[in-house]
mmCIF file of C-alpha atoms in Angstrom:
data_model
loop_
_atom_site.group_PDB
_atom_site.id
_atom_site.type_symbol
_atom_site.label_atom_id
_atom_site.label_comp_id
_atom_site.label_asym_id
_atom_site.label_seq_id
_atom_site.Cartn_x
_atom_site.Cartn_y
_atom_site.Cartn_z
ATOM 1 C CA UNK A 1 -15.647 -21.681 6.173
ATOM 2 C CA UNK A 2 -16.148 -21.525 9.935
ATOM 3 C CA UNK A 3 -15.849 -19.041 12.755
ATOM 4 C CA UNK A 4 -13.034 -20.567 14.763
ATOM 5 C CA UNK A 5 -11.782 -19.955 18.261
ATOM 6 C CA UNK A 6 -8.040 -19.407 18.285
ATOM 7 C CA UNK A 7 -5.207 -18.598 20.631
ATOM 8 C CA UNK A 8 -2.146 -16.529 19.795
ATOM 9 C CA UNK A 9 0.760 -18.977 20.007
ATOM 10 C CA UNK A 10 3.525 -16.630 18.846
ATOM 11 C CA UNK A 11 4.203 -13.229 17.334
ATOM 12 C CA UNK A 12 7.601 -12.545 15.777
ATOM 13 C CA UNK A 13 8.819 -9.146 14.616
ATOM 14 C CA UNK A 14 10.414 -9.266 11.148
ATOM 15 C CA UNK A 15 11.392 -5.658 10.466
ATOM 16 C CA UNK A 16 8.462 -3.861 8.843
ATOM 17 C CA UNK A 17 6.526 -7.135 9.066
ATOM 18 C CA UNK A 18 5.457 -9.433 11.855
ATOM 19 C CA UNK A 19 4.514 -13.104 11.742
ATOM 20 C CA UNK A 20 1.367 -13.887 13.704
ATOM 21 C CA UNK A 21 0.712 -17.527 14.553
ATOM 22 C CA UNK A 22 -2.676 -18.716 15.799
ATOM 23 C CA UNK A 23 -3.579 -22.131 17.117
ATOM 24 C CA UNK A 24 -7.156 -22.885 16.064
ATOM 25 C CA UNK A 25 -9.486 -25.312 17.803
ATOM 26 C CA UNK A 26 -10.661 -26.888 14.556
ATOM 27 C CA UNK A 27 -7.816 -27.374 12.031
ATOM 28 C CA UNK A 28 -8.592 -26.878 8.349
ATOM 29 C CA UNK A 29 -7.040 -27.183 4.917
ATOM 30 C CA UNK A 30 -6.479 -24.048 2.875
ATOM 31 C CA UNK A 31 -5.982 -23.450 -0.835
ATOM 32 C CA UNK A 32 -3.040 -21.109 -1.554
ATOM 33 C CA UNK A 33 -4.354 -17.578 -2.020
ATOM 34 C CA UNK A 34 -7.265 -17.830 0.406
ATOM 35 C CA UNK A 35 -7.598 -15.451 3.344
ATOM 36 C CA UNK A 36 -9.040 -15.116 6.839
ATOM 37 C CA UNK A 37 -10.913 -12.465 8.779
ATOM 38 C CA UNK A 38 -9.111 -12.068 12.104
ATOM 39 C CA UNK A 39 -10.416 -10.404 15.243
ATOM 40 C CA UNK A 40 -8.406 -7.416 16.474
ATOM 41 C CA UNK A 41 -8.814 -6.787 20.221
ATOM 42 C CA UNK A 42 -10.692 -3.562 20.863
ATOM 43 C CA UNK A 43 -11.996 -3.310 17.297
ATOM 44 C CA UNK A 44 -15.552 -4.004 16.158
ATOM 45 C CA UNK A 45 -14.686 -5.301 12.705
ATOM 46 C CA UNK A 46 -12.395 -8.183 11.861
ATOM 47 C CA UNK A 47 -9.488 -7.538 9.479
ATOM 48 C CA UNK A 48 -8.672 -9.539 6.319
ATOM 49 C CA UNK A 49 -5.248 -11.167 6.001
ATOM 50 C CA UNK A 50 -3.864 -13.588 3.428
ATOM 51 C CA UNK A 51 -3.232 -17.021 4.883
ATOM 52 C CA UNK A 52 0.546 -17.264 4.815
ATOM 53 C CA UNK A 53 0.838 -20.876 5.949
ATOM 54 C CA UNK A 54 -1.199 -23.661 7.539
ATOM 55 C CA UNK A 55 0.421 -26.531 9.448
ATOM 56 C CA UNK A 56 -1.981 -28.695 11.427
ATOM 57 C CA UNK A 57 -3.758 -26.506 13.994
ATOM 58 C CA UNK A 58 -1.343 -23.603 13.397
ATOM 59 C CA UNK A 59 -2.260 -20.785 11.009
ATOM 60 C CA UNK A 60 0.263 -18.063 10.206
ATOM 61 C CA UNK A 61 -0.179 -14.568 8.813
ATOM 62 C CA UNK A 62 2.612 -12.328 7.533
ATOM 63 C CA UNK A 63 1.429 -8.812 8.312
ATOM 64 C CA UNK A 64 2.890 -5.431 7.393
ATOM 65 C CA UNK A 65 2.370 -2.801 10.075
ATOM 66 C CA UNK A 66 0.641 0.092 8.310
ATOM 67 C CA UNK A 67 -2.373 1.247 10.314
ATOM 68 C CA UNK A 68 -3.977 1.352 13.751
ATOM 69 C CA UNK A 69 -5.488 -2.109 13.359
ATOM 70 C CA UNK A 70 -2.184 -3.812 12.537
ATOM 71 C CA UNK A 71 -0.408 -1.774 15.234
ATOM 72 C CA UNK A 72 -2.863 -3.067 17.827
ATOM 73 C CA UNK A 73 -2.537 -6.599 16.496
ATOM 74 C CA UNK A 74 1.244 -6.411 16.837
ATOM 75 C CA UNK A 75 0.911 -5.547 20.537
ATOM 76 C CA UNK A 76 -0.975 -8.705 21.495
ATOM 77 C CA UNK A 77 0.893 -11.458 23.299
ATOM 78 C CA UNK A 78 0.831 -15.279 23.278
ATOM 79 C CA UNK A 79 -2.145 -16.714 25.117
ATOM 80 C CA UNK A 80 -4.646 -14.088 23.949
ATOM 81 C CA UNK A 81 -7.894 -15.604 22.640
ATOM 82 C CA UNK A 82 -9.183 -14.467 19.246
ATOM 83 C CA UNK A 83 -11.844 -15.388 16.713
ATOM 84 C CA UNK A 84 -10.966 -16.076 13.094
ATOM 85 C CA UNK A 85 -13.253 -16.677 10.127
ATOM 86 C CA UNK A 86 -11.420 -19.004 7.755
ATOM 87 C CA UNK A 87 -10.676 -20.145 5.158
ATOM 88 C CA UNK A 88 -12.352 -17.614 2.873
ATOM 89 C CA UNK A 89 -12.430 -16.856 -0.834
ATOM 90 C CA UNK A 90 -11.176 -18.526 -3.978
ATOM 91 C CA UNK A 91 -7.492 -19.414 -4.141
ATOM 92 C CA UNK A 92 -4.969 -19.984 -6.920
ATOM 93 C CA UNK A 93 -5.502 -22.934 -9.283
ATOM 94 C CA UNK A 94 -2.473 -25.177 -9.601
ATOM 95 C CA UNK A 95 -0.733 -25.275 -12.999
ATOM 96 C CA UNK A 96 -0.962 -28.188 -15.374
ATOM 97 C CA UNK A 97 1.912 -30.634 -15.576
ATOM 98 C CA UNK A 98 4.587 -29.414 -17.974
ATOM 99 C CA UNK A 99 3.944 -25.720 -17.406
ATOM 100 C CA UNK A 100 6.421 -23.397 -15.716
ATOM 101 C CA UNK A 101 5.038 -21.224 -12.907
ATOM 102 C CA UNK A 102 6.401 -17.743 -12.254
ATOM 103 C CA UNK A 103 5.357 -16.002 -9.026
ATOM 104 C CA UNK A 104 5.378 -12.203 -8.765
ATOM 105 C CA UNK A 105 5.148 -10.674 -5.281
ATOM 106 C CA UNK A 106 4.909 -6.960 -4.621
ATOM 107 C CA UNK A 107 5.704 -6.150 -0.981
ATOM 108 C CA UNK A 108 3.333 -7.887 1.413
ATOM 109 C CA UNK A 109 1.916 -9.724 -1.609
ATOM 110 C CA UNK A 110 4.405 -12.448 -0.675
ATOM 111 C CA UNK A 111 1.921 -13.414 2.057
ATOM 112 C CA UNK A 112 -0.539 -14.600 -0.587
ATOM 113 C CA UNK A 113 2.088 -16.510 -2.586
ATOM 114 C CA UNK A 114 4.204 -18.229 0.074
ATOM 115 C CA UNK A 115 1.879 -21.199 0.525
ATOM 116 C CA UNK A 116 1.603 -21.528 -3.267
ATOM 117 C CA UNK A 117 5.399 -21.690 -3.585
ATOM 118 C CA UNK A 118 5.506 -24.433 -0.934
ATOM 119 C CA UNK A 119 2.774 -26.461 -2.627
ATOM 120 C CA UNK A 120 4.390 -26.156 -6.056
ATOM 121 C CA UNK A 121 7.752 -27.313 -4.708
ATOM 122 C CA UNK A 122 6.020 -30.205 -2.939
ATOM 123 C CA UNK A 123 4.719 -31.221 -6.363
ATOM 124 C CA UNK A 124 8.248 -30.898 -7.845
ATOM 125 C CA UNK A 125 7.554 -27.849 -9.995
ATOM 126 C CA UNK A 126 10.484 -25.554 -10.690
ATOM 127 C CA UNK A 127 9.382 -22.265 -9.154
ATOM 128 C CA UNK A 128 10.658 -18.861 -10.209
ATOM 129 C CA UNK A 129 9.751 -16.054 -7.813
ATOM 130 C CA UNK A 130 10.353 -12.317 -8.158
ATOM 131 C CA UNK A 131 9.787 -10.299 -4.994
ATOM 132 C CA UNK A 132 9.867 -6.515 -5.049
ATOM 133 C CA UNK A 133 10.310 -4.130 -2.107
ATOM 134 C CA UNK A 134 11.449 -0.543 -1.556
ATOM 135 C CA UNK A 135 14.875 -1.554 -0.273
ATOM 136 C CA UNK A 136 16.950 -4.203 1.483
ATOM 137 C CA UNK A 137 15.676 -3.324 4.965
ATOM 138 C CA UNK A 138 12.101 -4.097 3.896
ATOM 139 C CA UNK A 139 12.752 -7.780 3.205
ATOM 140 C CA UNK A 140 12.139 -10.197 6.100
ATOM 141 C CA UNK A 141 15.235 -12.326 5.583
ATOM 142 C CA UNK A 142 13.851 -15.193 7.656
ATOM 143 C CA UNK A 143 11.321 -15.667 4.847
ATOM 144 C CA UNK A 144 13.940 -15.106 2.133
ATOM 145 C CA UNK A 145 16.159 -17.822 3.656
ATOM 146 C CA UNK A 146 13.257 -20.257 3.915
ATOM 147 C CA UNK A 147 12.344 -19.788 0.245
ATOM 148 C CA UNK A 148 15.936 -20.424 -0.804
ATOM 149 C CA UNK A 149 16.117 -23.595 1.305
ATOM 150 C CA UNK A 150 12.865 -24.684 -0.312
ATOM 151 C CA UNK A 151 14.610 -24.606 -3.686
ATOM 152 C CA UNK A 152 12.781 -21.588 -5.088
ATOM 153 C CA UNK A 153 14.616 -19.644 -7.817
ATOM 154 C CA UNK A 154 14.289 -16.315 -5.992
ATOM 155 C CA UNK A 155 15.093 -12.878 -7.394
ATOM 156 C CA UNK A 156 14.836 -9.825 -5.152
ATOM 157 C CA UNK A 157 14.050 -6.422 -6.659
ATOM 158 C CA UNK A 158 14.507 -3.142 -4.794
ATOM 159 C CA UNK A 159 13.415 0.303 -5.883
ATOM 160 C CA UNK A 160 16.559 1.907 -4.424
ATOM 161 C CA UNK A 161 18.968 -0.748 -5.731
ATOM 162 C CA UNK A 162 20.200 -1.664 -2.238
ATOM 163 C CA UNK A 163 19.707 -5.381 -2.939
ATOM 164 C CA UNK A 164 19.089 -7.527 -5.992
ATOM 165 C CA UNK A 165 17.869 -5.916 -9.199
ATOM 166 C CA UNK A 166 17.206 -2.181 -9.145
ATOM 167 C CA UNK A 167 13.778 -0.944 -10.174
ATOM 168 C CA UNK A 168 10.112 -1.830 -10.049
ATOM 169 C CA UNK A 169 9.212 -5.487 -10.336
ATOM 170 C CA UNK A 170 6.977 -4.725 -13.326
ATOM 171 C CA UNK A 171 10.011 -3.318 -15.197
ATOM 172 C CA UNK A 172 12.165 -6.364 -14.395
ATOM 173 C CA UNK A 173 9.999 -9.245 -15.581
ATOM 174 C CA UNK A 174 11.876 -12.355 -16.746
ATOM 175 C CA UNK A 175 11.406 -13.797 -20.238
ATOM 176 C CA UNK A 176 8.251 -15.885 -20.433
ATOM 177 C CA UNK A 177 6.051 -17.581 -22.986
ATOM 178 C CA UNK A 178 2.878 -19.595 -23.380
ATOM 179 C CA UNK A 179 4.310 -22.497 -21.334
ATOM 180 C CA UNK A 180 4.509 -20.205 -18.317
ATOM 181 C CA UNK A 181 1.725 -19.525 -15.829
ATOM 182 C CA UNK A 182 2.060 -16.270 -13.898
ATOM 183 C CA UNK A 183 0.740 -15.785 -10.377
ATOM 184 C CA UNK A 184 0.822 -12.263 -8.956
ATOM 185 C CA UNK A 185 -0.100 -10.636 -5.682
ATOM 186 C CA UNK A 186 0.649 -7.069 -4.670
ATOM 187 C CA UNK A 187 -0.499 -3.451 -4.893
ATOM 188 C CA UNK A 188 -3.267 -2.488 -7.294
ATOM 189 C CA UNK A 189 -0.888 -0.452 -9.474
ATOM 190 C CA UNK A 190 1.407 -3.442 -9.913
ATOM 191 C CA UNK A 191 -1.420 -5.763 -10.921
ATOM 192 C CA UNK A 192 -2.826 -3.227 -13.380
ATOM 193 C CA UNK A 193 0.615 -2.878 -14.986
ATOM 194 C CA UNK A 194 0.953 -6.657 -15.299
ATOM 195 C CA UNK A 195 -2.421 -6.969 -17.025
ATOM 196 C CA UNK A 196 -1.139 -4.582 -19.691
ATOM 197 C CA UNK A 197 2.425 -5.895 -20.025
ATOM 198 C CA UNK A 198 1.839 -9.649 -19.977
ATOM 199 C CA UNK A 199 0.767 -10.856 -23.459
ATOM 200 C CA UNK A 200 -2.787 -12.169 -23.699
ATOM 201 C CA UNK A 201 -1.557 -15.652 -24.643
ATOM 202 C CA UNK A 202 0.087 -16.115 -21.232
ATOM 203 C CA UNK A 203 -2.068 -17.217 -18.303
ATOM 204 C CA UNK A 204 -2.036 -14.647 -15.516
ATOM 205 C CA UNK A 205 -3.722 -15.083 -12.137
ATOM 206 C CA UNK A 206 -4.049 -12.098 -9.823
ATOM 207 C CA UNK A 207 -4.512 -12.103 -6.058
ATOM 208 C CA UNK A 208 -6.272 -8.837 -5.231
ATOM 209 C CA UNK A 209 -5.791 -6.830 -2.049
ATOM 210 C CA UNK A 210 -8.982 -5.041 -1.038
ATOM 211 C CA UNK A 211 -10.531 -3.473 2.032
ATOM 212 C CA UNK A 212 -13.492 -5.484 3.315
ATOM 213 C CA UNK A 213 -15.679 -5.555 6.397
ATOM 214 C CA UNK A 214 -17.301 -8.999 6.491
ATOM 215 C CA UNK A 215 -15.389 -11.389 4.213
ATOM 216 C CA UNK A 216 -18.527 -13.292 3.195
ATOM 217 C CA UNK A 217 -20.097 -11.060 0.539
ATOM 218 C CA UNK A 218 -22.783 -9.421 2.667
ATOM 219 C CA UNK A 219 -21.456 -5.887 3.189
ATOM 220 C CA UNK A 220 -20.552 -5.156 -0.477
ATOM 221 C CA UNK A 221 -17.544 -3.076 0.592
ATOM 222 C CA UNK A 222 -15.197 -4.939 -1.781
ATOM 223 C CA UNK A 223 -17.312 -4.757 -4.946
ATOM 224 C CA UNK A 224 -15.431 -4.768 -8.239
ATOM 225 C CA UNK A 225 -16.879 -3.869 -11.637
ATOM 226 C CA UNK A 226 -15.836 -6.299 -14.387
ATOM 227 C CA UNK A 227 -16.887 -6.906 -18.014
ATOM 228 C CA UNK A 228 -19.045 -9.811 -16.821
ATOM 229 C CA UNK A 229 -20.728 -7.777 -14.091
ATOM 230 C CA UNK A 230 -20.240 -6.988 -10.433
ATOM 231 C CA UNK A 231 -17.835 -9.190 -8.471
ATOM 232 C CA UNK A 232 -17.237 -9.343 -4.740
ATOM 233 C CA UNK A 233 -13.532 -9.774 -4.069
ATOM 234 C CA UNK A 234 -14.163 -11.724 -0.861
ATOM 235 C CA UNK A 235 -16.283 -14.499 -2.401
ATOM 236 C CA UNK A 236 -15.642 -14.334 -6.168
ATOM 237 C CA UNK A 237 -11.922 -13.801 -5.498
ATOM 238 C CA UNK A 238 -9.564 -12.708 -4.143
ATOM 239 C CA UNK A 239 -7.906 -14.634 -6.988
ATOM 240 C CA UNK A 240 -9.046 -13.814 -10.518
ATOM 241 C CA UNK A 241 -7.816 -14.920 -13.913
ATOM 242 C CA UNK A 242 -6.806 -11.878 -15.955
ATOM 243 C CA UNK A 243 -9.624 -12.493 -18.464
ATOM 244 C CA UNK A 244 -12.227 -12.068 -15.724
ATOM 245 C CA UNK A 245 -11.111 -8.482 -15.132
ATOM 246 C CA UNK A 246 -10.497 -7.200 -18.667
#
């Protein structure tokens, strides 16, 4: 983990999302599921974002515009200099050979799973991915198209039925068994529902979304109470195996 100088190389609007690309001075390797703290011009505190993709010196973040911080970030232009603290946290462990991974993305949770899908396909795993949104207009179809070209078995779920399967992702889970490994990232309510609905014999890894101020465990703003004691999402996670939380 290092504080890195970076320059905004591009920012693309994708409907309710935008794709922010930074060029960092010191390239790094990232485990799928890790995150970064990114400087927002005019703001004192950095903001946490899942690392969507890393390619050489370029780091990309898929961001949903939903507050003043992300609104300000969306207004910046290529050439602006920023600081980024990355990579941070514990990412997703890769499945054992012979297992069948299923990825479950709720909304912007796709940002934490995209790099995992790429890595699994690179290793020739068959990847099944369910992605839930409110409706068709919420899906960034540039990302949808890329996943399909990658060979991912992609199912879209929409709450209003305007595309794909109608309903909540947690009500539309595919058949699975002990040979499957489930990876999920999304809203707290979705992850809580999965912990209840997925049988205990099936491995389930959860990428938590949490507000945080420092990203390195010092501020204690992302503390989580678990059966084994207090956990800090930023350093003990953001990825947890279901058994660590129940």
